[in-house]
PDB file of C-alpha atoms and ligand atoms in Angstrom:
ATOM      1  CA  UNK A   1      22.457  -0.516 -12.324  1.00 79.00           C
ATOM      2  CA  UNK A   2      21.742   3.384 -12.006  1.00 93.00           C
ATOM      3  CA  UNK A   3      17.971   3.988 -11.687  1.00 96.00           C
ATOM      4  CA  UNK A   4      15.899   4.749 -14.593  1.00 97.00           C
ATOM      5  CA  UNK A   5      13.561   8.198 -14.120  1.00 98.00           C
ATOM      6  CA  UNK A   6      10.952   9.321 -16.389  1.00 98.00           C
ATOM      7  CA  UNK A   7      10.118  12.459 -14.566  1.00 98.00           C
ATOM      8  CA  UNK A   8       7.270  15.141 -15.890  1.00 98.00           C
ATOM      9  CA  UNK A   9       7.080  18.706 -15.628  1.00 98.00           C
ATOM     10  CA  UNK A  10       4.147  20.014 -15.779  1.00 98.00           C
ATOM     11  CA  UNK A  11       5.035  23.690 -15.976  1.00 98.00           C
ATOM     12  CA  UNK A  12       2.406  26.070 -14.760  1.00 98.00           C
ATOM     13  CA  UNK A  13      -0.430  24.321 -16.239  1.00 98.00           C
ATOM     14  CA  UNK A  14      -3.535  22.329 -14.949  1.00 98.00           C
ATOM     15  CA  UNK A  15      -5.547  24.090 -12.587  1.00 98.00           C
ATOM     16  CA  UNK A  16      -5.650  21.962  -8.788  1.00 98.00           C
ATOM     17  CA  UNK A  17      -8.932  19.977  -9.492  1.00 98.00           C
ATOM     18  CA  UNK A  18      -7.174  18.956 -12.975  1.00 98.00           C
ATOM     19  CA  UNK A  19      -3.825  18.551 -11.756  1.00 98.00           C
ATOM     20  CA  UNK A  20      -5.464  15.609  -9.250  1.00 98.00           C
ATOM     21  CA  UNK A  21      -7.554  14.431 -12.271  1.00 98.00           C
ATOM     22  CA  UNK A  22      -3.877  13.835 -13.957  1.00 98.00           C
ATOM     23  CA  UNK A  23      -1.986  12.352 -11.121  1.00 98.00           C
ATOM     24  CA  UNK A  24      -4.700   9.774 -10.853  1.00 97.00           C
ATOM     25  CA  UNK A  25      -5.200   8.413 -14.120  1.00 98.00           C
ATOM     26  CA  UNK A  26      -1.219   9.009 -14.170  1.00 98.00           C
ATOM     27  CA  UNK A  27      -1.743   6.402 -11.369  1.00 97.00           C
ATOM     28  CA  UNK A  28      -3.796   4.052 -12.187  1.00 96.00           C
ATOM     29  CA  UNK A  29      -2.418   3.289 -15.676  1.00 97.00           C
ATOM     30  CA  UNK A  30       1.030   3.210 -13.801  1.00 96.00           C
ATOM     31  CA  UNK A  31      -0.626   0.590 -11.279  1.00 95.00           C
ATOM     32  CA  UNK A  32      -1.937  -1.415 -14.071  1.00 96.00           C
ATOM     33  CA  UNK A  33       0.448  -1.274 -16.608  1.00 96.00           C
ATOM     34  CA  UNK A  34       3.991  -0.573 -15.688  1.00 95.00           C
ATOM     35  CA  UNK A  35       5.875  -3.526 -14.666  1.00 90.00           C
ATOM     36  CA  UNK A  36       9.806  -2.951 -15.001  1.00 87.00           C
ATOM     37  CA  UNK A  37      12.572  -0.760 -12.575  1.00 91.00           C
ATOM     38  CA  UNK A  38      11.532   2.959 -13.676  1.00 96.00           C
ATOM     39  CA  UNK A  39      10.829   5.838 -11.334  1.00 97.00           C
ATOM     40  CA  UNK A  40       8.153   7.865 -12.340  1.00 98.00           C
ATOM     41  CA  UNK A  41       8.114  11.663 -10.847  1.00 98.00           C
ATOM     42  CA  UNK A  42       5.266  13.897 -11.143  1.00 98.00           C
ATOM     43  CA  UNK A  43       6.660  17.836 -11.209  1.00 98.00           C
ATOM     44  CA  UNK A  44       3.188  19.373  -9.858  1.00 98.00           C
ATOM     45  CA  UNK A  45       3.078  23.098  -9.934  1.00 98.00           C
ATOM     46  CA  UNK A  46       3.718  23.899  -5.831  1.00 98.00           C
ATOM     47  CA  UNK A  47      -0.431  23.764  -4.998  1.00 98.00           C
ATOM     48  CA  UNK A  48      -0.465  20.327  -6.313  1.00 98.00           C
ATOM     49  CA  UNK A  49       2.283  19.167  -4.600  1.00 98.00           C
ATOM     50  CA  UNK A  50       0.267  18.061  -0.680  1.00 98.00           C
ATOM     51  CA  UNK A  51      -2.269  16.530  -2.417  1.00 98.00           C
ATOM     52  CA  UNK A  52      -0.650  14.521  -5.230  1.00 98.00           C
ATOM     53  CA  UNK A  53       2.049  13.494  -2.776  1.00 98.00           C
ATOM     54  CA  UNK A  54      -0.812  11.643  -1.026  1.00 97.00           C
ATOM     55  CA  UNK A  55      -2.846  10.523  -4.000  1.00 95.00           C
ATOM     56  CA  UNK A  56       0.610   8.625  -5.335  1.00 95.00           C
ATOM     57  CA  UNK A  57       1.767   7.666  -1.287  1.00 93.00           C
ATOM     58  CA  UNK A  58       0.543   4.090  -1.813  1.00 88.00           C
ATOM     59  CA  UNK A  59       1.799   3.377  -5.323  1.00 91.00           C
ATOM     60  CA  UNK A  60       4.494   1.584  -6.122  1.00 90.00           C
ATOM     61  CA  UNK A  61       7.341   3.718  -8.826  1.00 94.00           C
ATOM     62  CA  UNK A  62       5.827   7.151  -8.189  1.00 97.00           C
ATOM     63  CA  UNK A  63       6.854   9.914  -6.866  1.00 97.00           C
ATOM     64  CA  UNK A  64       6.623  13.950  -6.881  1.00 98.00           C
ATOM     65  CA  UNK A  65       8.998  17.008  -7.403  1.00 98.00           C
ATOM     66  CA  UNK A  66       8.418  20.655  -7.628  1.00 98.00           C
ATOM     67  CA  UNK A  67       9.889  22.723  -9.912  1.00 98.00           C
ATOM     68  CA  UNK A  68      11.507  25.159  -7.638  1.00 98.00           C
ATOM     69  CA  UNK A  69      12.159  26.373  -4.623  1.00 98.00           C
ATOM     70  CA  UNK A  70      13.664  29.374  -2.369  1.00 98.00           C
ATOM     71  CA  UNK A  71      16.809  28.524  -1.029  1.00 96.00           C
ATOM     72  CA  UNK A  72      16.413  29.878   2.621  1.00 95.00           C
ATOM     73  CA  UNK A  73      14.409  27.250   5.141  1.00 94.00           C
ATOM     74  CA  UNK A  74      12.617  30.016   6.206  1.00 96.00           C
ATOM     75  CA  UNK A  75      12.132  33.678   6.443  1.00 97.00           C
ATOM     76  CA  UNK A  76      10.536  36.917   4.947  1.00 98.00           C
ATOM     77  CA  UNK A  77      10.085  36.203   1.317  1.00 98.00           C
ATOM     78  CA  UNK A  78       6.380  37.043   0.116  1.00 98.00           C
ATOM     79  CA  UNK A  79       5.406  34.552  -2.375  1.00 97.00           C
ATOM     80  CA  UNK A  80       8.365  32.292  -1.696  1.00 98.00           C
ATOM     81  CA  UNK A  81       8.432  28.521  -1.374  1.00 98.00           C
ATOM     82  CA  UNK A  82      10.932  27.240   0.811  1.00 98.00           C
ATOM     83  CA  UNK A  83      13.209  23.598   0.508  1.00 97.00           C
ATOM     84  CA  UNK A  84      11.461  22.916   3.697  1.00 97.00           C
ATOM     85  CA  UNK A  85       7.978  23.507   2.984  1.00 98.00           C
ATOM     86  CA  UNK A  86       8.219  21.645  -0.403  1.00 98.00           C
ATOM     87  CA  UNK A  87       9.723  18.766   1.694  1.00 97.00           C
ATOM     88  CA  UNK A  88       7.256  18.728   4.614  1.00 98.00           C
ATOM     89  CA  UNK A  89       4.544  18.109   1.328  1.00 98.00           C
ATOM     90  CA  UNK A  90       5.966  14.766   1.151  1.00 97.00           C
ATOM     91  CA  UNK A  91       7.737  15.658  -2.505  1.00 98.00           C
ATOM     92  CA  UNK A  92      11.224  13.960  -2.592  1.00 98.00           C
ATOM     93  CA  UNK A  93      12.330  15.738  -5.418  1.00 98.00           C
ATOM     94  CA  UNK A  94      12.661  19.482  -6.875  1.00 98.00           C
ATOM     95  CA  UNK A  95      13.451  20.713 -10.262  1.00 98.00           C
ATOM     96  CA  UNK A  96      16.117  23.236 -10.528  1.00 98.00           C
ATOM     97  CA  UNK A  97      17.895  24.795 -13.545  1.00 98.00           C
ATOM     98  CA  UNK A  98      15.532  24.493 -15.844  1.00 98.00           C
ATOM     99  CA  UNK A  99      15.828  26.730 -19.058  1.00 97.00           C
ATOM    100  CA  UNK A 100      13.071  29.139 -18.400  1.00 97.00           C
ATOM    101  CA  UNK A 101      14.113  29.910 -14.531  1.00 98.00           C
ATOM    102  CA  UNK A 102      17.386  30.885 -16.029  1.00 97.00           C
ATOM    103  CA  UNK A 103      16.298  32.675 -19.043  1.00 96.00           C
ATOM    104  CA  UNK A 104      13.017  34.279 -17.159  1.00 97.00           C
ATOM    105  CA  UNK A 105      13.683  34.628 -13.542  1.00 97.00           C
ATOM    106  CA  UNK A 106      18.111  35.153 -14.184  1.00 97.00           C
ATOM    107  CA  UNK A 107      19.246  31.697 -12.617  1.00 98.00           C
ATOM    108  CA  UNK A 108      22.623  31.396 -12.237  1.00 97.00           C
ATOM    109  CA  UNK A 109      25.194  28.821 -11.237  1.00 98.00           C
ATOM    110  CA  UNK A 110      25.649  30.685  -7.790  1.00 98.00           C
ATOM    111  CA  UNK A 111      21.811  31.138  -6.947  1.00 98.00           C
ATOM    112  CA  UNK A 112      21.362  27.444  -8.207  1.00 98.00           C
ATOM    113  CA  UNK A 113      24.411  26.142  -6.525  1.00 98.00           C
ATOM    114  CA  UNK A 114      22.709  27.655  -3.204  1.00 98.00           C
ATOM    115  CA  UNK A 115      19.553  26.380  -4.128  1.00 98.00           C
ATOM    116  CA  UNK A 116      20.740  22.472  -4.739  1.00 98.00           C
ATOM    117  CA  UNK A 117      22.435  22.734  -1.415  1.00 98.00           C
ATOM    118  CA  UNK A 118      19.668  23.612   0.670  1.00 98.00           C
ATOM    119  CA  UNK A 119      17.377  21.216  -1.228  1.00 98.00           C
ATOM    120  CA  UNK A 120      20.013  18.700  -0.337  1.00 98.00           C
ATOM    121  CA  UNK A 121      20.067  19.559   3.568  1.00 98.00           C
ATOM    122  CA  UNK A 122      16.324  19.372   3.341  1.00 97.00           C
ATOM    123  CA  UNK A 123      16.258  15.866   1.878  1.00 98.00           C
ATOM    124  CA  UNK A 124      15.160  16.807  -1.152  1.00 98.00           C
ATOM    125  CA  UNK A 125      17.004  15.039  -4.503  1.00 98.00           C
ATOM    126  CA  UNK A 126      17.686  17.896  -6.966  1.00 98.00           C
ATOM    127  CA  UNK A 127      16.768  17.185 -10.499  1.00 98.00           C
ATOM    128  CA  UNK A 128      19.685  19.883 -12.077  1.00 98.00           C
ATOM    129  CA  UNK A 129      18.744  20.821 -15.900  1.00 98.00           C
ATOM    130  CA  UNK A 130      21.079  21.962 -18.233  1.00 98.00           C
ATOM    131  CA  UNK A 131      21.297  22.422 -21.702  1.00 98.00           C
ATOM    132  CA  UNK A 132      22.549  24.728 -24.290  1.00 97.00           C
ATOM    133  CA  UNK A 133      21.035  27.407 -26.399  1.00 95.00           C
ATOM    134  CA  UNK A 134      20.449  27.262 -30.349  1.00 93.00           C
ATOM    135  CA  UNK A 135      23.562  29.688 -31.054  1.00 94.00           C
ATOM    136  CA  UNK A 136      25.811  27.686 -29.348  1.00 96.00           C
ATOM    137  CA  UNK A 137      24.804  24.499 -30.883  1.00 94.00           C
ATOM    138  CA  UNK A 138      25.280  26.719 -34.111  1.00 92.00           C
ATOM    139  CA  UNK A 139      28.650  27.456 -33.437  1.00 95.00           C
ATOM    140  CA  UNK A 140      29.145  23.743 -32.199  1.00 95.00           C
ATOM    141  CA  UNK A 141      30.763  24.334 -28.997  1.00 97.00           C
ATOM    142  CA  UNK A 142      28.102  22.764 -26.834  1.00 97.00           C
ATOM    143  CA  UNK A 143      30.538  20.029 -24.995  1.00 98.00           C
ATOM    144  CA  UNK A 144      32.172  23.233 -23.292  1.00 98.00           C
ATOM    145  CA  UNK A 145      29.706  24.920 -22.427  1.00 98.00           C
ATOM    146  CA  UNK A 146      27.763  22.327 -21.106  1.00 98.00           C
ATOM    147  CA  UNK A 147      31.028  21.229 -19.021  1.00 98.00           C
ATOM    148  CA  UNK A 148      30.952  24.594 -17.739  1.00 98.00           C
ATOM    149  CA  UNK A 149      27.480  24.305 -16.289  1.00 98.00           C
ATOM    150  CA  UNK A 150      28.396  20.923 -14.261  1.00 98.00           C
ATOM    151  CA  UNK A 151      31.477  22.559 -13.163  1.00 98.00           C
ATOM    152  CA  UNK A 152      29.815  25.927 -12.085  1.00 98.00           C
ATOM    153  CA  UNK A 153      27.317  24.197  -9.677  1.00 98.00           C
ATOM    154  CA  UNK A 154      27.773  20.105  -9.381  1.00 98.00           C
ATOM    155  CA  UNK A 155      31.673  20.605  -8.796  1.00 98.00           C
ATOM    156  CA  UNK A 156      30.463  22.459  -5.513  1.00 98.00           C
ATOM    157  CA  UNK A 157      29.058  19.746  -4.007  1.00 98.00           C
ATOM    158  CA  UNK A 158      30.489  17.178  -2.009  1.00 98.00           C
ATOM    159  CA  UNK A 159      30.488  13.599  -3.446  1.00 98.00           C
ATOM    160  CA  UNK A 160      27.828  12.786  -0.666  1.00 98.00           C
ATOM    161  CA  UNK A 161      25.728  15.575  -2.280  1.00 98.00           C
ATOM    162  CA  UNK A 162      26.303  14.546  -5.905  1.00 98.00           C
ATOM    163  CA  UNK A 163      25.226  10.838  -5.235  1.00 98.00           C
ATOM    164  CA  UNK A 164      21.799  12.570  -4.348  1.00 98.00           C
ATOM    165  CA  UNK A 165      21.799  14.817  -7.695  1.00 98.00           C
ATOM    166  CA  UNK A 166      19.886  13.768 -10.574  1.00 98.00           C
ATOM    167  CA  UNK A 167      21.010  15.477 -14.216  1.00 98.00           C
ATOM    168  CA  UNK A 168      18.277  16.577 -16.910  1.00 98.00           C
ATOM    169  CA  UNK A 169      19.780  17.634 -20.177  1.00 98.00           C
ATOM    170  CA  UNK A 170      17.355  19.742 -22.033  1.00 97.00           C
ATOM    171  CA  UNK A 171      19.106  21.644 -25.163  1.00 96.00           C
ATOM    172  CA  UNK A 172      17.038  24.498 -24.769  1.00 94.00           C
ATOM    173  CA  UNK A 173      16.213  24.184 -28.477  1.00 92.00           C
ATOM    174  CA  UNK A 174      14.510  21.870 -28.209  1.00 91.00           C
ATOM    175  CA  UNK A 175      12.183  22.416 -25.023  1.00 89.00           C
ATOM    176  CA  UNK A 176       8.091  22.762 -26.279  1.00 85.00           C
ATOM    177  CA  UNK A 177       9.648  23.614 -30.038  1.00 87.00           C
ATOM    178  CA  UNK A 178       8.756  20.136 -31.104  1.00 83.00           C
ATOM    179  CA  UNK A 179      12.421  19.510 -32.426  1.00 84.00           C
ATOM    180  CA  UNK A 180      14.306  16.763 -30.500  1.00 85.00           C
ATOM    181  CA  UNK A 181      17.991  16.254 -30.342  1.00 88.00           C
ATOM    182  CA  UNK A 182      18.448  12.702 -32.498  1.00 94.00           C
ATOM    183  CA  UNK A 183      19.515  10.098 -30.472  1.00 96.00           C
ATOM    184  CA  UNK A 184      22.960   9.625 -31.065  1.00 96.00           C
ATOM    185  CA  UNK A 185      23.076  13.895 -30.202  1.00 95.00           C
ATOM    186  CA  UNK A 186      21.602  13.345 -27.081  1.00 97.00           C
ATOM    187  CA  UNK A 187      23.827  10.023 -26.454  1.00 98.00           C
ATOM    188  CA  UNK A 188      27.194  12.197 -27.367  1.00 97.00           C
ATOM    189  CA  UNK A 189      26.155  15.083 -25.128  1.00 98.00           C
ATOM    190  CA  UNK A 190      25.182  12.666 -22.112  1.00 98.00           C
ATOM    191  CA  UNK A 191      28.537  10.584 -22.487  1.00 98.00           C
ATOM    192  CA  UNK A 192      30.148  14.329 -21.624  1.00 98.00           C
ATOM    193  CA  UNK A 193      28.348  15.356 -18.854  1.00 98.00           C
ATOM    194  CA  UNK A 194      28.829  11.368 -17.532  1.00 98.00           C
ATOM    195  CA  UNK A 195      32.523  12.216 -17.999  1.00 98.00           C
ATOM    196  CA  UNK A 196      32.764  15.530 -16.670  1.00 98.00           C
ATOM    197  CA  UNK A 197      31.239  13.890 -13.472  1.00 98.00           C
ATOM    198  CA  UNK A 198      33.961  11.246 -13.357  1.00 98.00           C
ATOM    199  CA  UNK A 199      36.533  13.695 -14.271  1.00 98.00           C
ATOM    200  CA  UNK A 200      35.761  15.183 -10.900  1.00 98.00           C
ATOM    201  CA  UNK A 201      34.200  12.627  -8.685  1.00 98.00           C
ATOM    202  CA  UNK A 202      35.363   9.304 -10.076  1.00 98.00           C
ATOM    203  CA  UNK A 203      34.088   6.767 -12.406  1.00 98.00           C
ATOM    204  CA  UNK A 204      31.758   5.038  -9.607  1.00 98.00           C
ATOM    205  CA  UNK A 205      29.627   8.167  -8.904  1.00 98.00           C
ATOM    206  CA  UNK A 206      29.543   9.083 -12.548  1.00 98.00           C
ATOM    207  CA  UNK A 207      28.168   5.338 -13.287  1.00 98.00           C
ATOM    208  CA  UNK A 208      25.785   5.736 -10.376  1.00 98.00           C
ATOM    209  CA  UNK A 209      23.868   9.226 -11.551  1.00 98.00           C
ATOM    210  CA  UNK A 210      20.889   9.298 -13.660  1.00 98.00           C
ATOM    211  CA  UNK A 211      21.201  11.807 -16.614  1.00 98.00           C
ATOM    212  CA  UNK A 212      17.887  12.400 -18.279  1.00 98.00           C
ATOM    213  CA  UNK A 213      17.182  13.823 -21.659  1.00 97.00           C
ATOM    214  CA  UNK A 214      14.438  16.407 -21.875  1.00 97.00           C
ATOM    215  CA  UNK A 215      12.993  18.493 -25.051  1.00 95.00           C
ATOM    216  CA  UNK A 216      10.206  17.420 -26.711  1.00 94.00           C
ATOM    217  CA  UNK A 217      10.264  14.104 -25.514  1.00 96.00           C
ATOM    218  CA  UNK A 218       7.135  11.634 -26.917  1.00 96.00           C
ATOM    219  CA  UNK A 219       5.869   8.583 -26.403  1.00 97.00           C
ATOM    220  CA  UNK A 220       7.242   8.105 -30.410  1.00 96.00           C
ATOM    221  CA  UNK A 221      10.581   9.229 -29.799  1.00 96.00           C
ATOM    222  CA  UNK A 222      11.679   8.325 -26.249  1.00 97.00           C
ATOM    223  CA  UNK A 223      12.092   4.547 -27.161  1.00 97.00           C
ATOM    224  CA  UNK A 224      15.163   5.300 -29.377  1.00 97.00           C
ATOM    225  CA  UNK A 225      16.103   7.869 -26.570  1.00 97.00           C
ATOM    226  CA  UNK A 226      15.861   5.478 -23.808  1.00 97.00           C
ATOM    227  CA  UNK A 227      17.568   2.843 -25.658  1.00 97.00           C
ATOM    228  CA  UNK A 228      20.576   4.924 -25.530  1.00 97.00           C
ATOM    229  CA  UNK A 229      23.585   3.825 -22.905  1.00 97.00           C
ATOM    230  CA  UNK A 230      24.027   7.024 -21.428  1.00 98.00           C
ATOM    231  CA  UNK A 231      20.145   8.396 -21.445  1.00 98.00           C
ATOM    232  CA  UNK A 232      18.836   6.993 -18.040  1.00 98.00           C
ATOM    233  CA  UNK A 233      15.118   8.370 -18.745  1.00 98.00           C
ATOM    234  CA  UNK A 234      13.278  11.568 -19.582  1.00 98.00           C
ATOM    235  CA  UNK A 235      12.176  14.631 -18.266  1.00 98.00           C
ATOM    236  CA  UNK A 236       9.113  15.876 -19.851  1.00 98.00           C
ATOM    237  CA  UNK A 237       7.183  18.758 -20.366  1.00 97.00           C
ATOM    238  CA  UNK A 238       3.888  19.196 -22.651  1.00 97.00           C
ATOM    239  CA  UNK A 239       3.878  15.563 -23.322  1.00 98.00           C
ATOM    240  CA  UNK A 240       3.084  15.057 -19.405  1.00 98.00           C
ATOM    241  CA  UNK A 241       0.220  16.854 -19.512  1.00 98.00           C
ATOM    242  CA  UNK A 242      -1.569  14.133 -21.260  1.00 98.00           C
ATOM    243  CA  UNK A 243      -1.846  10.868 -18.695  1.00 98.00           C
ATOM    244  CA  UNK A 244      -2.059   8.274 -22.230  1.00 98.00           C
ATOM    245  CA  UNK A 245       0.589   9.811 -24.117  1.00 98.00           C
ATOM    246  CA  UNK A 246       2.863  10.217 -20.666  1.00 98.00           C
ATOM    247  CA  UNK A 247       2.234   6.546 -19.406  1.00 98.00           C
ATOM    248  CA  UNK A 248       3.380   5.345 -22.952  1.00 98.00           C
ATOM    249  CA  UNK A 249       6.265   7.528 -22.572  1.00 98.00           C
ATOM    250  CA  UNK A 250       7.362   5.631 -19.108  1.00 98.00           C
ATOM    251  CA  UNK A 251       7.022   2.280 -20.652  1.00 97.00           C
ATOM    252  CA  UNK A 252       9.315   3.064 -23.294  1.00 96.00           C
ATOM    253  CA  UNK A 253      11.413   2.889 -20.700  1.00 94.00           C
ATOM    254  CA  UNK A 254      12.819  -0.618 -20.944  1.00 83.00           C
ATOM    255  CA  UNK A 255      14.064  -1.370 -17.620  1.00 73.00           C
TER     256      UNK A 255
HETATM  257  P1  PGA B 301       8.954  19.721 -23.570  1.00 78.18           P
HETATM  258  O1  PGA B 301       9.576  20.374 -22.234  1.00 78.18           O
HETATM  259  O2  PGA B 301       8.891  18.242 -23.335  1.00 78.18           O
HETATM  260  O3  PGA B 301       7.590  20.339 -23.679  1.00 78.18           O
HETATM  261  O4  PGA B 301       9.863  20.094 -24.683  1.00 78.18           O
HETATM  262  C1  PGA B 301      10.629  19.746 -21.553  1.00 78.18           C
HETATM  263  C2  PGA B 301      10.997  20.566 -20.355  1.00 78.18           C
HETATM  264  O5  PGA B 301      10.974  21.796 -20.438  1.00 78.18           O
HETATM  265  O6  PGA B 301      11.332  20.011 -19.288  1.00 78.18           O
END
């Protein structure tokens, strides 16, 4: 069965002593109250990342990412943050993709594609978002173009690499605008990207990788996302700032 991932991004929010604050109750109620297969991955802005990596170290499910990274190991980048460095924090995962790296800081699939490879060859599992803007969803021709983001980056990659990847669909409408793709949306556009995998990489990979649904996910919606056959989990943004609300997302997670 392919593993079940309700991952949170905390954006730049939280200062550090309130970022800790989170990951522990995060913790605890985890601990206490979370009993079934799901992953649960903290995306800590890069100062949390040491020290919540070691807060979570002994408990069972959890896990960290950051949200980005440089793609160079090392070198003369002021302000950077290498693959390496976010892996020597003991964070196993990184997001890239998201929405507001490409429409802020000009992602594209070339500076991504560079960026999941060296967070592969660091040992980090990429988290690759993708998701299409309100126009195109206007002019309904989503399925291609979110085709054409798999096949500008994931299609790169070796299928050694792509067993590693994990997929975040986030219609970019509906990141922090409090409108959610329905279910059976989300369910059509993840059966697509499942198939573009396969189309490329075979049925058996495209079984084996988790595709998450992110954008505006809450603990009163994600149980009719979860419950979905192609929605392996969530990725989650202002809804994992809140330690109640985001533990009752991950146990909506029937697994
Ligand atoms: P949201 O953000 O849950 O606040 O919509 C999701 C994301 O950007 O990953």
């Amino acid at each position: 069965m392919r593993k079940k991932i309700v991952a949170g991004n905390w954006k730049m929010f939280k200062t550090y002593a309130q970022g800790l604050e989170l990951a522990s109750e995060v913790a605890h109620m985890v601990q206490d109250e979370v009993h079934g297969q799901v992953e649960v991955v903290l995306g800590t802005p890069y100062i949390h990342l040491y020290a919540v990596a070691r807060q979570v170290a002994g408990v069972a499910r959890i896990s960290v990412a950051a949200q980005n990274c440089h793609q160079a190991t090392e070198g003369a980048y002021t302000g950077e943050v290498s693959v390496t460095q976010v892996a020597s924090t003991g964070a196993q995962y990184v997001i890239l993709g998201h929405s507001e790296r490409r429409q802020y800081f000009a992602e594209g699939a070339a500076l991504l594609l560079s960026k999941v490879q060296a967070a592969l060859a660091a040992g980090l599992k990429p988290i690759f978002c993708l998701g299409e803007t309100q126009d195109i969803r206007e002019a309904g021709t989503q399925d291609d173009f979110v085709r054409g983001q798999v096949a500008d980056v994931l299609y790169k990659l070796t299928p050694a690499e792509m067993a590693q990847v994990v997929i975040a669909y986030e219609p970019v409408w509906a990141i922090g605008t409090g409108l959610t793709a329905t279910p059976a949306q989300a369910q059509d556009i993840h059966a697509v990207i499942r198939k573009a995998i396969a189309t490329h990489f075979g049925d058996e990979l495209a079984q084996a990788t988790p595709i998450l649904y992110g954008g505006s996910v809450k603990a009163s919606n994600a149980e009719e996302l979860f419950a979905q056959p192609d929605i392996d989990g969530g990725l989650v943004g202002g809804a994992s700032l809140q330690s109640r609300e985001f533990t009752n997302i991950v146990k909506a997670m029937r697994a």
